[in-house]
CSV table of C-alpha atoms and ligand atoms in Angstrom, one decimal:
chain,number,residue,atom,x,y,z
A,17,UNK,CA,-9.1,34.8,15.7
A,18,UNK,CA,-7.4,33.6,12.6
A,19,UNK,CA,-5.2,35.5,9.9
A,20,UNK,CA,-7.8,37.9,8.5
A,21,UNK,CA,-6.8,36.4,5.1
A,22,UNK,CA,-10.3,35.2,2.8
A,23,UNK,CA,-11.7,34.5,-0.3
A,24,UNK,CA,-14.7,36.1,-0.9
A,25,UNK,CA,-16.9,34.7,-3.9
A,26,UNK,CA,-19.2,37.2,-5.7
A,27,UNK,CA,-22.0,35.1,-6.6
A,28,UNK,CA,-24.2,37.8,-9.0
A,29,UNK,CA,-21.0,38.5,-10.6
A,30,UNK,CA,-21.1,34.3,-11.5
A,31,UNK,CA,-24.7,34.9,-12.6
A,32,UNK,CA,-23.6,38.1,-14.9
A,33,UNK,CA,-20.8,36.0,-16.6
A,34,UNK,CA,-23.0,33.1,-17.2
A,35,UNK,CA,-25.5,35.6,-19.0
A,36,UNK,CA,-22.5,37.2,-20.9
A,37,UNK,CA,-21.6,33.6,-22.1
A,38,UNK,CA,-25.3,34.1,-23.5
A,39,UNK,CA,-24.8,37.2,-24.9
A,40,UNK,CA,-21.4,36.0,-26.4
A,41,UNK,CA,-23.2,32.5,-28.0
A,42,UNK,CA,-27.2,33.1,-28.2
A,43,UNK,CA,-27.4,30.2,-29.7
A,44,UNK,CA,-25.5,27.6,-27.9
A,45,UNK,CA,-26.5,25.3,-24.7
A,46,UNK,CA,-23.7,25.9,-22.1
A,47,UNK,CA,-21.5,23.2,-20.5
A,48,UNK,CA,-20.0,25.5,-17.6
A,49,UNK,CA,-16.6,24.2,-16.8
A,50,UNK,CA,-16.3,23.6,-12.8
A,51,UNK,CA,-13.4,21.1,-12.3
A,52,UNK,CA,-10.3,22.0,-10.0
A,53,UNK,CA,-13.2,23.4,-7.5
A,54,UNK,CA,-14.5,25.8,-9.8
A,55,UNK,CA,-11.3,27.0,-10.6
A,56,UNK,CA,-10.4,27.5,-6.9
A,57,UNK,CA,-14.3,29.7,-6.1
A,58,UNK,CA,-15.6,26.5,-4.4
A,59,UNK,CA,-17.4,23.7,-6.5
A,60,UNK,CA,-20.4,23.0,-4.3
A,61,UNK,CA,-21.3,27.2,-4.3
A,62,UNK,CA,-20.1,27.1,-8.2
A,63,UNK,CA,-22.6,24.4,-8.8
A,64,UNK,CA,-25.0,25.8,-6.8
A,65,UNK,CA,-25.1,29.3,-8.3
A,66,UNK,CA,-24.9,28.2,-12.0
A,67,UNK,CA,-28.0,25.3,-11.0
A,68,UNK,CA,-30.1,27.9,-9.3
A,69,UNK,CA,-29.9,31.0,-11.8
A,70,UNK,CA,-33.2,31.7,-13.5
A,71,UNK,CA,-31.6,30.8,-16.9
A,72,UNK,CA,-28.7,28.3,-15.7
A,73,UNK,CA,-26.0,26.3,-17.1
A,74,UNK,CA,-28.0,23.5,-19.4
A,75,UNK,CA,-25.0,21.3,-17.7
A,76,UNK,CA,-22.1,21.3,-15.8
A,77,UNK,CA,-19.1,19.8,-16.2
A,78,UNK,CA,-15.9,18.5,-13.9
A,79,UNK,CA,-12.9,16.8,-14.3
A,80,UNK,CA,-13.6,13.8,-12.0
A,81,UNK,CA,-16.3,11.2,-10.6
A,82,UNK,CA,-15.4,12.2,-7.5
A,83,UNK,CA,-16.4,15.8,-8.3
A,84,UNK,CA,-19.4,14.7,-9.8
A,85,UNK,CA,-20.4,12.7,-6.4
A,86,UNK,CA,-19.6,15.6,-4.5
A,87,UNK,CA,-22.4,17.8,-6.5
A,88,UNK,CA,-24.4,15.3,-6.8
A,89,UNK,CA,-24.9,14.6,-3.2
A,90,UNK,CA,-24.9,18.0,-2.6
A,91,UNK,CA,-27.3,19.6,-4.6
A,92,UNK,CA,-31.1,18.0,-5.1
A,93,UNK,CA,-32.0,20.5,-8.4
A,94,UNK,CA,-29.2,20.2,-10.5
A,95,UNK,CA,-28.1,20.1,-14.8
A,96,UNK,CA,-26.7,17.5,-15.9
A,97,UNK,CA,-23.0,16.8,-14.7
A,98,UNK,CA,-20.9,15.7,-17.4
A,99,UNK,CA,-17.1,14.2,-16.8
A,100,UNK,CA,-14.7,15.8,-19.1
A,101,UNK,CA,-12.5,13.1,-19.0
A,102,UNK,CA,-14.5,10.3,-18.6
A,103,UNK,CA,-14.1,7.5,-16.7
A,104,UNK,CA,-10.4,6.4,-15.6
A,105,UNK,CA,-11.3,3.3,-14.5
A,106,UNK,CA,-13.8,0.7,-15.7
A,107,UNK,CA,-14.8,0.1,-11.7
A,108,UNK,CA,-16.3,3.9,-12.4
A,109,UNK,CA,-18.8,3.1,-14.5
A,110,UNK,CA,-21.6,1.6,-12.4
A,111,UNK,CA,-21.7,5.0,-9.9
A,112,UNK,CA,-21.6,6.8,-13.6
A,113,UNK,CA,-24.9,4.6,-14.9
A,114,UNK,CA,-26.3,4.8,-11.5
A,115,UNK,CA,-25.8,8.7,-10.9
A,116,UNK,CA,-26.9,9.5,-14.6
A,117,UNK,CA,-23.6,11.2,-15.1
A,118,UNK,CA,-22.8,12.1,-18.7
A,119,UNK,CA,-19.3,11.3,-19.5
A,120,UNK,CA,-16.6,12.1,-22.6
A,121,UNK,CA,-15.1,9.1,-24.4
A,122,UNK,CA,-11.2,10.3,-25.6
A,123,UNK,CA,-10.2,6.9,-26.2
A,124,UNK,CA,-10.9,3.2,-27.4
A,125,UNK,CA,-10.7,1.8,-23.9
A,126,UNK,CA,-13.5,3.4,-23.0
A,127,UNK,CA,-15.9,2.9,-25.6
A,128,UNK,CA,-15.1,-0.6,-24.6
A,129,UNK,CA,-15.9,0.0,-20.8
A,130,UNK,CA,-19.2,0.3,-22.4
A,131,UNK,CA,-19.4,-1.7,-25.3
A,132,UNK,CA,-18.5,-4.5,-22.3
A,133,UNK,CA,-21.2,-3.2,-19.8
A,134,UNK,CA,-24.5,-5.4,-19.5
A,135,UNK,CA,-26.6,-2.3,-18.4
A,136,UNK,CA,-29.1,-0.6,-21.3
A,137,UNK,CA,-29.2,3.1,-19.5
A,138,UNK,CA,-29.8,6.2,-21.4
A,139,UNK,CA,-26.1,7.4,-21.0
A,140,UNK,CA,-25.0,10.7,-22.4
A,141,UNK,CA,-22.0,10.4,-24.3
A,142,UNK,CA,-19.3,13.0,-25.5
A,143,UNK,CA,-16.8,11.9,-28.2
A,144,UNK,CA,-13.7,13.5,-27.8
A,145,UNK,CA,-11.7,13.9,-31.1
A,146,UNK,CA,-8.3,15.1,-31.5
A,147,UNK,CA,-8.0,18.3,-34.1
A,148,UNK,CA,-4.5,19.3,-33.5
A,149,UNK,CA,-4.3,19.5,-29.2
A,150,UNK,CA,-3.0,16.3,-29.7
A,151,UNK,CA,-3.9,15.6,-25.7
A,152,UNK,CA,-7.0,13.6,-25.7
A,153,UNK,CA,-9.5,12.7,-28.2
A,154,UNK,CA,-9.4,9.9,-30.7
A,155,UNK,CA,-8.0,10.1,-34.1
A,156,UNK,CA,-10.3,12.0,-37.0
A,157,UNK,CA,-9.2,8.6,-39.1
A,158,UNK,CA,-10.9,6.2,-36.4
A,159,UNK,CA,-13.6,8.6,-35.8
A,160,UNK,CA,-16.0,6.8,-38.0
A,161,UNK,CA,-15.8,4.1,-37.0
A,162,UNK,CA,-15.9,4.3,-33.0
A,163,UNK,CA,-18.8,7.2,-33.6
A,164,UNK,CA,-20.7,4.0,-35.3
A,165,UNK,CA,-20.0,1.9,-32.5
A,166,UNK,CA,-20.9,4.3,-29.6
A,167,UNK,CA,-24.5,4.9,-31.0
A,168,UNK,CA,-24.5,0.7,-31.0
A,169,UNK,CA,-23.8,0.4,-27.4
A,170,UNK,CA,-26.7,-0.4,-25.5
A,171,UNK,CA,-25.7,2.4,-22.9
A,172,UNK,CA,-25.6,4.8,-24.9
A,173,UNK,CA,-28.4,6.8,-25.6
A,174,UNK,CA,-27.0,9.9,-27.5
A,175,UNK,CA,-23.8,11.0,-28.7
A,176,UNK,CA,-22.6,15.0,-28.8
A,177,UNK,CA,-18.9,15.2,-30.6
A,178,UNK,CA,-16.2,17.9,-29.1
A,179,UNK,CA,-12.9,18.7,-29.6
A,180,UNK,CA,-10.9,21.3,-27.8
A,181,UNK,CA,-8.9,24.1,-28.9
A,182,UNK,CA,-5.2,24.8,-28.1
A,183,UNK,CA,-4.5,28.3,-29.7
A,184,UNK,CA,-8.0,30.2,-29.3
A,185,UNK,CA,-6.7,32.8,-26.3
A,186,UNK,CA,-4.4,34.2,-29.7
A,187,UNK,CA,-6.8,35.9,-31.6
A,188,UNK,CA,-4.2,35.6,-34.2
A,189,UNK,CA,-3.4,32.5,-34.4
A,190,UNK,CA,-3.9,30.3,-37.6
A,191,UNK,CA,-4.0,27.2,-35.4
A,192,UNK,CA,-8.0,27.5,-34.1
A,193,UNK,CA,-9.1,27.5,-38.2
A,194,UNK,CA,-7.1,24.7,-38.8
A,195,UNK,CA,-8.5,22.7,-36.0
A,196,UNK,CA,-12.0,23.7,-37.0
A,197,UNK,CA,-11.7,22.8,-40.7
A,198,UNK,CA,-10.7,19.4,-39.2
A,199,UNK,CA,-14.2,19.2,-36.8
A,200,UNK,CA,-15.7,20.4,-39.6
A,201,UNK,CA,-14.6,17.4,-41.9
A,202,UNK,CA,-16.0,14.6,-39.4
A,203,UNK,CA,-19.1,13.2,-41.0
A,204,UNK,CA,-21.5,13.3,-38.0
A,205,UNK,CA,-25.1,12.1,-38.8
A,206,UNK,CA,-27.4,15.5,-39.0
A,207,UNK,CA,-29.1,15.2,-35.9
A,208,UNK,CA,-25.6,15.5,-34.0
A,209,UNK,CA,-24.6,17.9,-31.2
A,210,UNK,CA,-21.1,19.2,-31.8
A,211,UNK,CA,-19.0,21.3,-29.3
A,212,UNK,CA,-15.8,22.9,-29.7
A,213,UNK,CA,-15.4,26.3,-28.1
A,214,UNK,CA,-13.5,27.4,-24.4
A,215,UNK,CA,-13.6,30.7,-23.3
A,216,UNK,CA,-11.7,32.3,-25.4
A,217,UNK,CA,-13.3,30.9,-28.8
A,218,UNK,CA,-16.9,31.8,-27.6
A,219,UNK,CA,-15.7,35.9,-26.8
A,220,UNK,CA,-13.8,35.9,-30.0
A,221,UNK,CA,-14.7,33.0,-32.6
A,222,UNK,CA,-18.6,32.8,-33.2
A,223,UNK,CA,-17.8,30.4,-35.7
A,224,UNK,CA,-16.4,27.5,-33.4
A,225,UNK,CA,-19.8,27.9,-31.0
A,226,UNK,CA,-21.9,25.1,-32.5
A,227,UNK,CA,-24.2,23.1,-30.3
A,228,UNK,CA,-23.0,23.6,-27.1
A,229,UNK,CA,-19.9,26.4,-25.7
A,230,UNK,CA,-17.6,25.2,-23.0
A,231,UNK,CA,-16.9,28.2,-20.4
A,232,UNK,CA,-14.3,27.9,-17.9
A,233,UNK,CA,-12.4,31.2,-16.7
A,234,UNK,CA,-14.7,33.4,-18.3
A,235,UNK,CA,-17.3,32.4,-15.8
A,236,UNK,CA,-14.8,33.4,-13.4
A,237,UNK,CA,-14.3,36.7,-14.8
A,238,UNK,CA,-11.3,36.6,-16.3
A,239,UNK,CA,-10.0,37.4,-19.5
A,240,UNK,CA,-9.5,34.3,-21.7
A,241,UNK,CA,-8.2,36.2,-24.6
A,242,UNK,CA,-4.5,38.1,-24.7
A,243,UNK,CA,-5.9,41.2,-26.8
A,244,UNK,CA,-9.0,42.2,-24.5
A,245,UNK,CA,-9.4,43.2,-20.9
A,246,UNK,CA,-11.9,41.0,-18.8
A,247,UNK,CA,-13.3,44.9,-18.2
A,248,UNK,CA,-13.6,45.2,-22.0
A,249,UNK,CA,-15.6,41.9,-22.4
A,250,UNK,CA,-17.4,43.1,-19.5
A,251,UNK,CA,-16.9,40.1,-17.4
A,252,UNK,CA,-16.8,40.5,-13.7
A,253,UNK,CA,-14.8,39.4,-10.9
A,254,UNK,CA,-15.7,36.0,-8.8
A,255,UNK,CA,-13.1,36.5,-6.3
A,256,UNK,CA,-12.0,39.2,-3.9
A,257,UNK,CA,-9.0,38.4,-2.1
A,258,UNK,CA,-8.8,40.1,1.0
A,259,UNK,CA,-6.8,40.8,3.9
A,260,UNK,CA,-5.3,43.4,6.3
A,261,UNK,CA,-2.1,45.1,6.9
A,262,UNK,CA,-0.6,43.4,10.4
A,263,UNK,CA,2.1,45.5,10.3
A,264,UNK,CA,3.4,49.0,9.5
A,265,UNK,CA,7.2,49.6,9.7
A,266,UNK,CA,9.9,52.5,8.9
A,267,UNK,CA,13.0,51.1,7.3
A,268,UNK,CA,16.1,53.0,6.8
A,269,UNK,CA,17.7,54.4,3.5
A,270,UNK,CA,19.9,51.3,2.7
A,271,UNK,CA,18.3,49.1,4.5
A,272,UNK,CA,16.6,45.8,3.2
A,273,UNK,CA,13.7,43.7,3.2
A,274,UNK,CA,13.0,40.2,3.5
A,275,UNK,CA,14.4,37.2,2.7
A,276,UNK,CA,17.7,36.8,0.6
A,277,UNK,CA,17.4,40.8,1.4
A,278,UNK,CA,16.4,41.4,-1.9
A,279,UNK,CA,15.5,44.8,-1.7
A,280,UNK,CA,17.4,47.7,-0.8
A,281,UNK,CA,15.2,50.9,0.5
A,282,UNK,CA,16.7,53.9,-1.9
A,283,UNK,CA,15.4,56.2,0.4
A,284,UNK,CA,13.5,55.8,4.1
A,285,UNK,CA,10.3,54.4,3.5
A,286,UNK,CA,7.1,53.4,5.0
A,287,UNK,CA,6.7,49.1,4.4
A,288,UNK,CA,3.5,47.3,5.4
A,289,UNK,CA,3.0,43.6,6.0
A,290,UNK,CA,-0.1,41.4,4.4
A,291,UNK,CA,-1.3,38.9,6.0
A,292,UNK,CA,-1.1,37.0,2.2
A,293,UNK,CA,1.7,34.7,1.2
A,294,UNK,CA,2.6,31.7,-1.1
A,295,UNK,CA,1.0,29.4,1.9
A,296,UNK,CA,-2.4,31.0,0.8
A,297,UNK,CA,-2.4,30.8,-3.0
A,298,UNK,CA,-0.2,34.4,-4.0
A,299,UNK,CA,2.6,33.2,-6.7
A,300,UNK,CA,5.8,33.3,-4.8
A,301,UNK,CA,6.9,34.7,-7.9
A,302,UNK,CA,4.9,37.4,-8.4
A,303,UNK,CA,7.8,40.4,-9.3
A,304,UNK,CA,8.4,43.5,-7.2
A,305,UNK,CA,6.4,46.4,-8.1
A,306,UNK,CA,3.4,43.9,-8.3
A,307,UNK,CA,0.1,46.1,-7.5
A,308,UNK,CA,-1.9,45.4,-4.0
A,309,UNK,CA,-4.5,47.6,-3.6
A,310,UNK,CA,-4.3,49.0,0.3
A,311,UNK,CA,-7.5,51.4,1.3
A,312,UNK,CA,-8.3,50.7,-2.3
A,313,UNK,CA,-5.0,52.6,-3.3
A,314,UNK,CA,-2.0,51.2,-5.4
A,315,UNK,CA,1.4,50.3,-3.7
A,316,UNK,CA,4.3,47.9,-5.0
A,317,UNK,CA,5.2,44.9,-3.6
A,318,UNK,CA,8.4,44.9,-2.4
A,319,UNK,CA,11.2,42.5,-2.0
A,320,UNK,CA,10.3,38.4,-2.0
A,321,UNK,CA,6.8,36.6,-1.3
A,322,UNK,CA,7.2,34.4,2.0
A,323,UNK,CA,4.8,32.0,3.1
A,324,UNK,CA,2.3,34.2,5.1
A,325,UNK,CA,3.4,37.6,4.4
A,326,UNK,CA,4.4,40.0,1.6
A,327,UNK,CA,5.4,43.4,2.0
A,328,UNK,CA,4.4,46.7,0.4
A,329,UNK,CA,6.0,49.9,-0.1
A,330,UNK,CA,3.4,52.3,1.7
A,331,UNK,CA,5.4,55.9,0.9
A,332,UNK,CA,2.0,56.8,-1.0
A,333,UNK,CA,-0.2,55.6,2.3
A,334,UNK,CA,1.6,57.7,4.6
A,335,UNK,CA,-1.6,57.2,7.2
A,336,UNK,CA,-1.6,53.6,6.6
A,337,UNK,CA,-2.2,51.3,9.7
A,338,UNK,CA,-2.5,48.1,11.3
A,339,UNK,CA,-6.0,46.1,10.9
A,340,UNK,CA,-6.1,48.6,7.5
A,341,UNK,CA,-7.9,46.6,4.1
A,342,UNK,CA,-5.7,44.6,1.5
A,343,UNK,CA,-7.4,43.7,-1.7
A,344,UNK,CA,-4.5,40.9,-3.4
A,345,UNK,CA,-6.9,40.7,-6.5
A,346,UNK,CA,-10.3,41.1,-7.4
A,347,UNK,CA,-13.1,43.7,-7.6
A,348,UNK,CA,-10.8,46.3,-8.2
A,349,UNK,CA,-7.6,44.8,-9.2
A,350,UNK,CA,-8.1,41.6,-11.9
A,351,UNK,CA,-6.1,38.9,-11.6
A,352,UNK,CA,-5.1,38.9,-14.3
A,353,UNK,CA,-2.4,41.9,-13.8
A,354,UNK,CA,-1.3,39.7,-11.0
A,355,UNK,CA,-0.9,36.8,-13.6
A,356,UNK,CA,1.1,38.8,-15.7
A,357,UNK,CA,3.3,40.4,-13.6
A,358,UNK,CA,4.1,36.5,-11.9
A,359,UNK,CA,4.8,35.5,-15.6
A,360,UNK,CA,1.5,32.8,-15.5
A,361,UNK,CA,-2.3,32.7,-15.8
A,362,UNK,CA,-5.1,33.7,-13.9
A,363,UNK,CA,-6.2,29.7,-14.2
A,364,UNK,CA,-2.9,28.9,-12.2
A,365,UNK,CA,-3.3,31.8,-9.4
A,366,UNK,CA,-7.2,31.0,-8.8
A,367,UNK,CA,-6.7,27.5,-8.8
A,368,UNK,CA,-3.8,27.9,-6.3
A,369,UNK,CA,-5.5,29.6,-3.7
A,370,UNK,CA,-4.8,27.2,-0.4
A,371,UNK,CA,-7.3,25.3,1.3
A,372,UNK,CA,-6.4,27.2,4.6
A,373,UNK,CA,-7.9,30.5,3.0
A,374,UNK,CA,-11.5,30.8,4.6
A,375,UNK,CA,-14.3,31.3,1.5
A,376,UNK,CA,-16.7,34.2,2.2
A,377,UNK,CA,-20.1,33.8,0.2
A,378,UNK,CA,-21.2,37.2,-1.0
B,423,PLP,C1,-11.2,23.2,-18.9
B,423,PLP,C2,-11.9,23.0,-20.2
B,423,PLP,C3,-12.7,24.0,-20.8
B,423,PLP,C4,-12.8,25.4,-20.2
B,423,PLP,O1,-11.7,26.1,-20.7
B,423,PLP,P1,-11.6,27.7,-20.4
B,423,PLP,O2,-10.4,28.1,-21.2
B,423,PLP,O3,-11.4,27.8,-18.9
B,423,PLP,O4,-12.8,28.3,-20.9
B,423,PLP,C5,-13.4,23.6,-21.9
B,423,PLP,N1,-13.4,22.4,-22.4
B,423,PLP,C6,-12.6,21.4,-21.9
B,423,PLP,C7,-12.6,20.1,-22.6
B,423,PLP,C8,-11.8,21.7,-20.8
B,423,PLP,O5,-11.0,20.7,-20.3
């Protein structure tokens, strides 16, 4: 038997949050974001749910060829699978052709990976330009004139333009109308897809939603915006993480917990032990008093995070036992209160989850 630790992926709430993207941008095709395994749910069940859903993705994107591969040899009905980064190497480009892949071009080398390439195949190209991220993307000044040349490649057989947003989780924040004045000011010919909005733009900025939205944590059920509760956007939870209590202890007043003995009991107290630690994924620094739901109650975590257990304070569980249900986050408790109270973001925690944590389809 193995540590009853597991991720279990909630596939109809996938499906909901892919129809409250529509909802959110009625308008708009949707690119659903599934590098870094589908933000830690499991690409190949990501792909698969957002591929088979009666109104799906319109395509998929990931942050690698090898990604790509891996759906593509997975999956026989599929979108289209775009790479958001492009190709890294020019070697990558015959598997791209052959595969169909659509890919992003953020720089000049690229365009000359396929400015270069003797093969006429109808490729589908996304321009990345910078509007303030200042990551990837060419320059607005250049944009003219490598747009031109993209449509000119032989390769190519269409061209959507996109940019990506740095502030939009601030609803407040000047910086996403500054960067969309800026897409707004490339001359793209009329018939030209554009794409600019992440998560957070498409729940807060209808504006930015153009041709085609660009989904990521949203699909996963998580807030992308600071000012509004993944509950309040009605977006629902992707992942459960589960376990079970393997031990119950009494521990004396004064006594502590743990390693570096961090905490200090102020009174004689109850402490159960999760099978859950940093080795699986929880943020080592997650602070004490950090929620974990035990027989779907609330109780603190108490003193530091080791690598396969954390410990609870279980004064309000005074029946609490061995083999007894541990949710870490999920269904009942979002992730994101567990991002906040580790001082990160969901993103990080889902992503983290170790590859030793068994995935439970549901
Ligand atoms: C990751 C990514 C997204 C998705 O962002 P979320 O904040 O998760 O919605 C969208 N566009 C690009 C280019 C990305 O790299």
């Amino acid at each position: 038997m193995s540590r009853p630790i597991r991720a279990v992926i909630h596939t109809q709430s996938l499906q909901h949050n892919l129809q409250r993207v529509r909802d959110f941008a009625k308008d708009a095709k949707i690119l659903a974001v599934i590098k870094a395994d589908a933000y830690g749910h499991g690409i190949i069940t990501a792909a698969e749910v957002l591929s088979n859903t009666q109104k799906g993705a319109d395509a998929i994107a990931v942050a690698s060829i090898d990604e790509a591969i891996t759906i593509d040899d997975a999956l026989s009905e599929k979108p289209p699978i775009c790479l958001l980064e492009g190709i890294f190497k020019r070697d990558e480009l015959a598997e791209t052709i052959k595969r169909r892949f659509s890919l992003v071009v953020h720089h000049i080398e690229q365009l000359e990976f396929l400015e270069n390439s003797s093969v006429s195949a109808p490729l589908h190209v996304w321009l990345k330009v910078n509007t303030g991220m200042n990551r990837l993307g060419i320059n607005p000044a250049d944009f003219e004139n490598i747009y031109r040349r993209l449509n000119g490649c032989d390769a190519v057989a269409s061209v959507t333009v996109l940019s990506h947003l740095a502030c939009a989780d601030d609803t407040q924040d000047s910086m996403t109308s500054r960067q969309l004045k800026k897409f707004m000011s490339l001359s793209v010919q009329a018939e030209t897809k554009r794409s600019l909005a992440n998560s957070a733009a498409i729940v807060s900025r209808p504006d930015t939603h153009f041709d085609w939205v660009r989904p990521g944590i949203m699909l996963y059920g998580s807030s992308p915006v600071q000012d509004k509760s993944a509950k309040e956007l009605d977006l629902a939870p992707v992942m459960t993480l589960a376990s079970e209590l393997v031990a119950v202890r009494s521990v004396k007043k004064g006594e502590t917990v743990g390693y570096g003995a961090t905490w200090k009991a102020k009174n004689n107290t109850t402490i159960g032990v999760v099978a859950c630690g940093y080795g699986d994924g929880y943020p080592r620094h997650a602070s004490p008093g950090t929620p974990v739901l035990v027989n779907g109650e609330r109780v603190p975590l108490v003193g530091r995070v080791s690598m396969d257990m954390i410990t609870v304070d279980l004064n309000n569980q005074p029946n609490a036992n061995i083999g007894d249900t541990v949710e870490l986050w999920g269904k009942e408790l979002s992730v994101d209160e567990i991002a906040k109270n580790a001082n990160t973001i969901s993103y990080e925690i889902l992503c983290q989850v170790a590859q030793r944590v068994l995935k439970e389809v549901d």
